[in-house]
Amino acid sequence: MRAATMKASRPFLRYYFPLLSYYCCWVVLASAQNNNTPPNVLEAIDICREKLKGDPHFPRIQHSLAQLLDSQISLSDVDTALANEVLQLYNAVGHPSSQVTQKRMAPAKIRFESLTRAGTIAKDILRDTPQAITYYSLAMNLDGIEDSSLLLAFETIMPSLISSVIVDHPVEVTVSPDGALTGDTSAEHRLTQNAFDLCDVVEARCPTETIVDEYRGAILRRIKQPELAYQSYHQAMVKSKGNLSSDEAKSNQSSNEYVALVANLVKTSILAAAAA
């Protein structure tokens, strides 16, 4: 087990080891409480900037600079230019240009965290929901991401995505032979399609997770498709029952996980009943 863990961590370590010469991030965190930027942080920022002038497609340095500048963002007095620069740097790490070689690309975990951090800055600091949706969508479509991280990103961005869908008439929805839902692909309803696509991404990775069907039902209600919404909520309830009756659940009836499964069944049953 220990050997496997060490082997899995090697790409991460190989990626970060060269950054030691450009100051560790703990320097930033340790000095974050100071009102003025410490000289060593300013020096680290200058080093990164100089490095990128001669080598602009260097994800390691872009990521280091993004974190350094990220620590300087003030929530009380937002510097929009600074925040946008941080977004561009995180995006360059998470969604690198074609000029970045495969060898230089950051590990999937770093790319995912860079894009979701960019999405969080866009959503919570710049109040730019479309940008946030774009960054989270890019992150969720990366390969090699842990299911728990994927689900967290999904649950973080879906409320913003659904609230951005504004319709004054039912949106056309088709159901493919494999059961996939496809919304109107016109520019007016591209957010609806994006929401369906993210549901499909998560369902492919986590087929027993009921949250996918719950959000799919919420989207369908939003675009005034109550019958299809009921079908999604009912599917969530069926999955909940299946999860609760699994051998693993039955063998752990005294655990917190079992209690959570029971609560989830109650929730999905209420959603299905309300939509019926």
PDB file of N, CA, C and O in Angstrom, residues 181-231:
ATOM      1  N   LEU A 181     -30.682  12.964 -22.641  1.00  0.00           N
ATOM      2  CA  LEU A 181     -31.518  14.129 -22.923  1.00  0.00           C
ATOM      3  C   LEU A 181     -30.711  15.174 -23.671  1.00  0.00           C
ATOM      4  O   LEU A 181     -29.568  15.464 -23.317  1.00  0.00           O
ATOM      5  N   THR A 182     -31.306  15.754 -24.694  1.00  0.00           N
ATOM      6  CA  THR A 182     -30.646  16.800 -25.463  1.00  0.00           C
ATOM      7  C   THR A 182     -31.584  17.985 -25.553  1.00  0.00           C
ATOM      8  O   THR A 182     -32.731  17.859 -25.986  1.00  0.00           O
ATOM      9  N   GLY A 183     -31.078  19.145 -25.135  1.00  0.00           N
ATOM     10  CA  GLY A 183     -31.896  20.348 -25.179  1.00  0.00           C
ATOM     11  C   GLY A 183     -31.720  21.101 -26.484  1.00  0.00           C
ATOM     12  O   GLY A 183     -30.917  20.742 -27.345  1.00  0.00           O
ATOM     13  N   ASP A 184     -32.480  22.165 -26.646  1.00  0.00           N
ATOM     14  CA  ASP A 184     -32.377  23.050 -27.795  1.00  0.00           C
ATOM     15  C   ASP A 184     -30.935  23.559 -27.877  1.00  0.00           C
ATOM     16  O   ASP A 184     -30.413  24.127 -26.934  1.00  0.00           O
ATOM     17  N   THR A 185     -30.307  23.364 -29.028  1.00  0.00           N
ATOM     18  CA  THR A 185     -28.902  23.743 -29.164  1.00  0.00           C
ATOM     19  C   THR A 185     -28.712  25.148 -29.719  1.00  0.00           C
ATOM     20  O   THR A 185     -27.596  25.524 -30.059  1.00  0.00           O
ATOM     21  N   SER A 186     -29.776  25.911 -29.821  1.00  0.00           N
ATOM     22  CA  SER A 186     -29.635  27.279 -30.287  1.00  0.00           C
ATOM     23  C   SER A 186     -28.860  28.088 -29.258  1.00  0.00           C
ATOM     24  O   SER A 186     -28.739  27.699 -28.094  1.00  0.00           O
ATOM     25  N   ALA A 187     -28.320  29.221 -29.694  1.00  0.00           N
ATOM     26  CA  ALA A 187     -27.504  30.054 -28.798  1.00  0.00           C
ATOM     27  C   ALA A 187     -28.310  30.465 -27.576  1.00  0.00           C
ATOM     28  O   ALA A 187     -27.763  30.585 -26.476  1.00  0.00           O
ATOM     29  N   GLU A 188     -29.609  30.644 -27.749  1.00  0.00           N
ATOM     30  CA  GLU A 188     -30.456  31.100 -26.651  1.00  0.00           C
ATOM     31  C   GLU A 188     -30.471  30.097 -25.497  1.00  0.00           C
ATOM     32  O   GLU A 188     -30.587  30.470 -24.341  1.00  0.00           O
ATOM     33  N   HIS A 189     -30.334  28.841 -25.823  1.00  0.00           N
ATOM     34  CA  HIS A 189     -30.461  27.798 -24.798  1.00  0.00           C
ATOM     35  C   HIS A 189     -29.191  26.974 -24.640  1.00  0.00           C
ATOM     36  O   HIS A 189     -29.237  25.820 -24.229  1.00  0.00           O
ATOM     37  N   ARG A 190     -28.031  27.548 -24.958  1.00  0.00           N
ATOM     38  CA  ARG A 190     -26.774  26.799 -24.832  1.00  0.00           C
ATOM     39  C   ARG A 190     -26.483  26.435 -23.370  1.00  0.00           C
ATOM     40  O   ARG A 190     -25.833  25.426 -23.101  1.00  0.00           O
ATOM     41  N   LEU A 191     -26.966  27.257 -22.427  1.00  0.00           N
ATOM     42  CA  LEU A 191     -26.751  26.933 -21.022  1.00  0.00           C
ATOM     43  C   LEU A 191     -27.503  25.662 -20.634  1.00  0.00           C
ATOM     44  O   LEU A 191     -27.016  24.854 -19.833  1.00  0.00           O
ATOM     45  N   THR A 192     -28.691  25.492 -21.221  1.00  0.00           N
ATOM     46  CA  THR A 192     -29.461  24.276 -20.958  1.00  0.00           C
ATOM     47  C   THR A 192     -28.684  23.050 -21.429  1.00  0.00           C
ATOM     48  O   THR A 192     -28.574  22.047 -20.712  1.00  0.00           O
ATOM     49  N   GLN A 193     -28.128  23.149 -22.639  1.00  0.00           N
ATOM     50  CA  GLN A 193     -27.353  22.031 -23.173  1.00  0.00           C
ATOM     51  C   GLN A 193     -26.121  21.774 -22.323  1.00  0.00           C
ATOM     52  O   GLN A 193     -25.737  20.619 -22.075  1.00  0.00           O
ATOM     53  N   ASN A 194     -25.481  22.847 -21.873  1.00  0.00           N
ATOM     54  CA  ASN A 194     -24.297  22.706 -21.016  1.00  0.00           C
ATOM     55  C   ASN A 194     -24.664  21.962 -19.734  1.00  0.00           C
ATOM     56  O   ASN A 194     -23.918  21.090 -19.265  1.00  0.00           O
ATOM     57  N   ALA A 195     -25.802  22.305 -19.166  1.00  0.00           N
ATOM     58  CA  ALA A 195     -26.250  21.647 -17.932  1.00  0.00           C
ATOM     59  C   ALA A 195     -26.493  20.163 -18.167  1.00  0.00           C
ATOM     60  O   ALA A 195     -26.082  19.314 -17.356  1.00  0.00           O
ATOM     61  N   PHE A 196     -27.154  19.824 -19.274  1.00  0.00           N
ATOM     62  CA  PHE A 196     -27.368  18.409 -19.593  1.00  0.00           C
ATOM     63  C   PHE A 196     -26.038  17.687 -19.780  1.00  0.00           C
ATOM     64  O   PHE A 196     -25.844  16.556 -19.339  1.00  0.00           O
ATOM     65  N   ASP A 197     -25.102  18.358 -20.464  1.00  0.00           N
ATOM     66  CA  ASP A 197     -23.798  17.737 -20.732  1.00  0.00           C
ATOM     67  C   ASP A 197     -23.053  17.418 -19.436  1.00  0.00           C
ATOM     68  O   ASP A 197     -22.443  16.350 -19.299  1.00  0.00           O
ATOM     69  N   LEU A 198     -23.085  18.345 -18.477  1.00  0.00           N
ATOM     70  CA  LEU A 198     -22.391  18.110 -17.207  1.00  0.00           C
ATOM     71  C   LEU A 198     -23.045  16.964 -16.435  1.00  0.00           C
ATOM     72  O   LEU A 198     -22.355  16.174 -15.785  1.00  0.00           O
ATOM     73  N   CYS A 199     -24.366  16.880 -16.523  1.00  0.00           N
ATOM     74  CA  CYS A 199     -25.055  15.747 -15.887  1.00  0.00           C
ATOM     75  C   CYS A 199     -24.583  14.432 -16.503  1.00  0.00           C
ATOM     76  O   CYS A 199     -24.356  13.445 -15.794  1.00  0.00           O
ATOM     77  N   ASP A 200     -24.430  14.420 -17.828  1.00  0.00           N
ATOM     78  CA  ASP A 200     -23.985  13.211 -18.515  1.00  0.00           C
ATOM     79  C   ASP A 200     -22.563  12.836 -18.106  1.00  0.00           C
ATOM     80  O   ASP A 200     -22.237  11.656 -17.932  1.00  0.00           O
ATOM     81  N   VAL A 201     -21.702  13.851 -17.961  1.00  0.00           N
ATOM     82  CA  VAL A 201     -20.309  13.601 -17.567  1.00  0.00           C
ATOM     83  C   VAL A 201     -20.258  12.916 -16.201  1.00  0.00           C
ATOM     84  O   VAL A 201     -19.561  11.918 -16.011  1.00  0.00           O
ATOM     85  N   VAL A 202     -21.015  13.456 -15.252  1.00  0.00           N
ATOM     86  CA  VAL A 202     -20.989  12.908 -13.893  1.00  0.00           C
ATOM     87  C   VAL A 202     -21.662  11.542 -13.846  1.00  0.00           C
ATOM     88  O   VAL A 202     -21.185  10.623 -13.168  1.00  0.00           O
ATOM     89  N   GLU A 203     -22.753  11.385 -14.576  1.00  0.00           N
ATOM     90  CA  GLU A 203     -23.448  10.096 -14.563  1.00  0.00           C
ATOM     91  C   GLU A 203     -22.565   8.989 -15.136  1.00  0.00           C
ATOM     92  O   GLU A 203     -22.601   7.842 -14.662  1.00  0.00           O
ATOM     93  N   ALA A 204     -21.769   9.316 -16.156  1.00  0.00           N
ATOM     94  CA  ALA A 204     -20.890   8.313 -16.752  1.00  0.00           C
ATOM     95  C   ALA A 204     -19.853   7.830 -15.754  1.00  0.00           C
ATOM     96  O   ALA A 204     -19.466   6.655 -15.756  1.00  0.00           O
ATOM     97  N   ARG A 205     -19.401   8.729 -14.883  1.00  0.00           N
ATOM     98  CA  ARG A 205     -18.383   8.383 -13.892  1.00  0.00           C
ATOM     99  C   ARG A 205     -18.991   7.836 -12.608  1.00  0.00           C
ATOM    100  O   ARG A 205     -18.389   6.986 -11.943  1.00  0.00           O
ATOM    101  N   CYS A 206     -20.172   8.320 -12.255  1.00  0.00           N
ATOM    102  CA  CYS A 206     -20.801   7.955 -10.975  1.00  0.00           C
ATOM    103  C   CYS A 206     -22.252   7.537 -11.242  1.00  0.00           C
ATOM    104  O   CYS A 206     -23.190   8.278 -10.904  1.00  0.00           O
ATOM    105  N   PRO A 207     -22.465   6.401 -11.862  1.00  0.00           N
ATOM    106  CA  PRO A 207     -23.808   6.002 -12.304  1.00  0.00           C
ATOM    107  C   PRO A 207     -24.832   5.803 -11.194  1.00  0.00           C
ATOM    108  O   PRO A 207     -26.036   5.856 -11.456  1.00  0.00           O
ATOM    109  N   THR A 208     -24.392   5.584  -9.963  1.00  0.00           N
ATOM    110  CA  THR A 208     -25.363   5.348  -8.884  1.00  0.00           C
ATOM    111  C   THR A 208     -25.669   6.609  -8.083  1.00  0.00           C
ATOM    112  O   THR A 208     -26.478   6.563  -7.156  1.00  0.00           O
ATOM    113  N   GLU A 209     -25.047   7.722  -8.433  1.00  0.00           N
ATOM    114  CA  GLU A 209     -25.273   8.973  -7.695  1.00  0.00           C
ATOM    115  C   GLU A 209     -26.611   9.595  -8.091  1.00  0.00           C
ATOM    116  O   GLU A 209     -26.832   9.933  -9.258  1.00  0.00           O
ATOM    117  N   THR A 210     -27.478   9.774  -7.125  1.00  0.00           N
ATOM    118  CA  THR A 210     -28.814  10.314  -7.410  1.00  0.00           C
ATOM    119  C   THR A 210     -28.795  11.818  -7.682  1.00  0.00           C
ATOM    120  O   THR A 210     -29.725  12.344  -8.290  1.00  0.00           O
ATOM    121  N   ILE A 211     -27.755  12.504  -7.251  1.00  0.00           N
ATOM    122  CA  ILE A 211     -27.704  13.953  -7.403  1.00  0.00           C
ATOM    123  C   ILE A 211     -27.775  14.355  -8.871  1.00  0.00           C
ATOM    124  O   ILE A 211     -28.291  15.414  -9.220  1.00  0.00           O
ATOM    125  N   VAL A 212     -27.278  13.489  -9.758  1.00  0.00           N
ATOM    126  CA  VAL A 212     -27.322  13.774 -11.194  1.00  0.00           C
ATOM    127  C   VAL A 212     -28.770  13.870 -11.668  1.00  0.00           C
ATOM    128  O   VAL A 212     -29.159  14.809 -12.363  1.00  0.00           O
ATOM    129  N   ASP A 213     -29.588  12.875 -11.295  1.00  0.00           N
ATOM    130  CA  ASP A 213     -30.995  12.870 -11.707  1.00  0.00           C
ATOM    131  C   ASP A 213     -31.772  13.999 -11.043  1.00  0.00           C
ATOM    132  O   ASP A 213     -32.701  14.557 -11.635  1.00  0.00           O
ATOM    133  N   GLU A 214     -31.391  14.353  -9.816  1.00  0.00           N
ATOM    134  CA  GLU A 214     -32.064  15.461  -9.135  1.00  0.00           C
ATOM    135  C   GLU A 214     -31.829  16.773  -9.871  1.00  0.00           C
ATOM    136  O   GLU A 214     -32.758  17.561 -10.096  1.00  0.00           O
ATOM    137  N   TYR A 215     -30.581  17.021 -10.264  1.00  0.00           N
ATOM    138  CA  TYR A 215     -30.289  18.257 -10.989  1.00  0.00           C
ATOM    139  C   TYR A 215     -30.871  18.228 -12.401  1.00  0.00           C
ATOM    140  O   TYR A 215     -31.308  19.257 -12.916  1.00  0.00           O
ATOM    141  N   ARG A 216     -30.876  17.051 -13.007  1.00  0.00           N
ATOM    142  CA  ARG A 216     -31.488  16.943 -14.336  1.00  0.00           C
ATOM    143  C   ARG A 216     -32.975  17.271 -14.240  1.00  0.00           C
ATOM    144  O   ARG A 216     -33.528  17.955 -15.106  1.00  0.00           O
ATOM    145  N   GLY A 217     -33.596  16.794 -13.169  1.00  0.00           N
ATOM    146  CA  GLY A 217     -35.009  17.124 -12.960  1.00  0.00           C
ATOM    147  C   GLY A 217     -35.213  18.612 -12.747  1.00  0.00           C
ATOM    148  O   GLY A 217     -36.176  19.206 -13.242  1.00  0.00           O
ATOM    149  N   ALA A 218     -34.299  19.243 -12.006  1.00  0.00           N
ATOM    150  CA  ALA A 218     -34.400  20.687 -11.769  1.00  0.00           C
ATOM    151  C   ALA A 218     -34.254  21.476 -13.070  1.00  0.00           C
ATOM    152  O   ALA A 218     -34.954  22.479 -13.285  1.00  0.00           O
ATOM    153  N   ILE A 219     -33.358  21.009 -13.941  1.00  0.00           N
ATOM    154  CA  ILE A 219     -33.197  21.675 -15.241  1.00  0.00           C
ATOM    155  C   ILE A 219     -34.487  21.563 -16.043  1.00  0.00           C
ATOM    156  O   ILE A 219     -34.967  22.540 -16.636  1.00  0.00           O
ATOM    157  N   LEU A 220     -35.053  20.364 -16.071  1.00  0.00           N
ATOM    158  CA  LEU A 220     -36.262  20.133 -16.862  1.00  0.00           C
ATOM    159  C   LEU A 220     -37.442  20.943 -16.329  1.00  0.00           C
ATOM    160  O   LEU A 220     -38.271  21.438 -17.095  1.00  0.00           O
ATOM    161  N   ARG A 221     -37.530  21.097 -15.020  1.00  0.00           N
ATOM    162  CA  ARG A 221     -38.570  21.972 -14.460  1.00  0.00           C
ATOM    163  C   ARG A 221     -38.322  23.410 -14.873  1.00  0.00           C
ATOM    164  O   ARG A 221     -39.258  24.152 -15.178  1.00  0.00           O
ATOM    165  N   ARG A 222     -37.044  23.791 -14.895  1.00  0.00           N
ATOM    166  CA  ARG A 222     -36.685  25.170 -15.254  1.00  0.00           C
ATOM    167  C   ARG A 222     -37.104  25.502 -16.684  1.00  0.00           C
ATOM    168  O   ARG A 222     -37.508  26.629 -16.979  1.00  0.00           O
ATOM    169  N   ILE A 223     -36.994  24.512 -17.580  1.00  0.00           N
ATOM    170  CA  ILE A 223     -37.348  24.761 -18.977  1.00  0.00           C
ATOM    171  C   ILE A 223     -38.770  24.286 -19.284  1.00  0.00           C
ATOM    172  O   ILE A 223     -39.132  24.071 -20.435  1.00  0.00           O
ATOM    173  N   LYS A 224     -39.550  24.133 -18.227  1.00  0.00           N
ATOM    174  CA  LYS A 224     -40.979  23.862 -18.345  1.00  0.00           C
ATOM    175  C   LYS A 224     -41.278  22.532 -19.049  1.00  0.00           C
ATOM    176  O   LYS A 224     -42.070  22.456 -19.991  1.00  0.00           O
ATOM    177  N   GLN A 225     -40.625  21.483 -18.553  1.00  0.00           N
ATOM    178  CA  GLN A 225     -40.874  20.120 -19.027  1.00  0.00           C
ATOM    179  C   GLN A 225     -41.203  19.242 -17.817  1.00  0.00           C
ATOM    180  O   GLN A 225     -40.411  18.406 -17.388  1.00  0.00           O
ATOM    181  N   PRO A 226     -42.387  19.436 -17.229  1.00  0.00           N
ATOM    182  CA  PRO A 226     -42.725  18.749 -15.974  1.00  0.00           C
ATOM    183  C   PRO A 226     -42.763  17.229 -16.068  1.00  0.00           C
ATOM    184  O   PRO A 226     -42.390  16.538 -15.122  1.00  0.00           O
ATOM    185  N   GLU A 227     -43.210  16.678 -17.192  1.00  0.00           N
ATOM    186  CA  GLU A 227     -43.292  15.221 -17.298  1.00  0.00           C
ATOM    187  C   GLU A 227     -41.901  14.587 -17.291  1.00  0.00           C
ATOM    188  O   GLU A 227     -41.652  13.589 -16.601  1.00  0.00           O
ATOM    189  N   LEU A 228     -40.981  15.180 -18.052  1.00  0.00           N
ATOM    190  CA  LEU A 228     -39.614  14.665 -18.061  1.00  0.00           C
ATOM    191  C   LEU A 228     -38.933  14.902 -16.716  1.00  0.00           C
ATOM    192  O   LEU A 228     -38.113  14.093 -16.278  1.00  0.00           O
ATOM    193  N   ALA A 229     -39.290  16.006 -16.064  1.00  0.00           N
ATOM    194  CA  ALA A 229     -38.727  16.281 -14.739  1.00  0.00           C
ATOM    195  C   ALA A 229     -39.142  15.192 -13.758  1.00  0.00           C
ATOM    196  O   ALA A 229     -38.315  14.701 -12.965  1.00  0.00           O
ATOM    197  N   TYR A 230     -40.406  14.818 -13.807  1.00  0.00           N
ATOM    198  CA  TYR A 230     -40.881  13.741 -12.924  1.00  0.00           C
ATOM    199  C   TYR A 230     -40.105  12.452 -13.184  1.00  0.00           C
ATOM    200  O   TYR A 230     -39.722  11.741 -12.247  1.00  0.00           O
ATOM    201  N   GLN A 231     -39.864  12.136 -14.463  1.00  0.00           N
ATOM    202  CA  GLN A 231     -39.125  10.915 -14.794  1.00  0.00           C
ATOM    203  C   GLN A 231     -37.717  10.940 -14.181  1.00  0.00           C
ATOM    204  O   GLN A 231     -37.221   9.913 -13.688  1.00  0.00           O
TER     205      GLN A 231
END
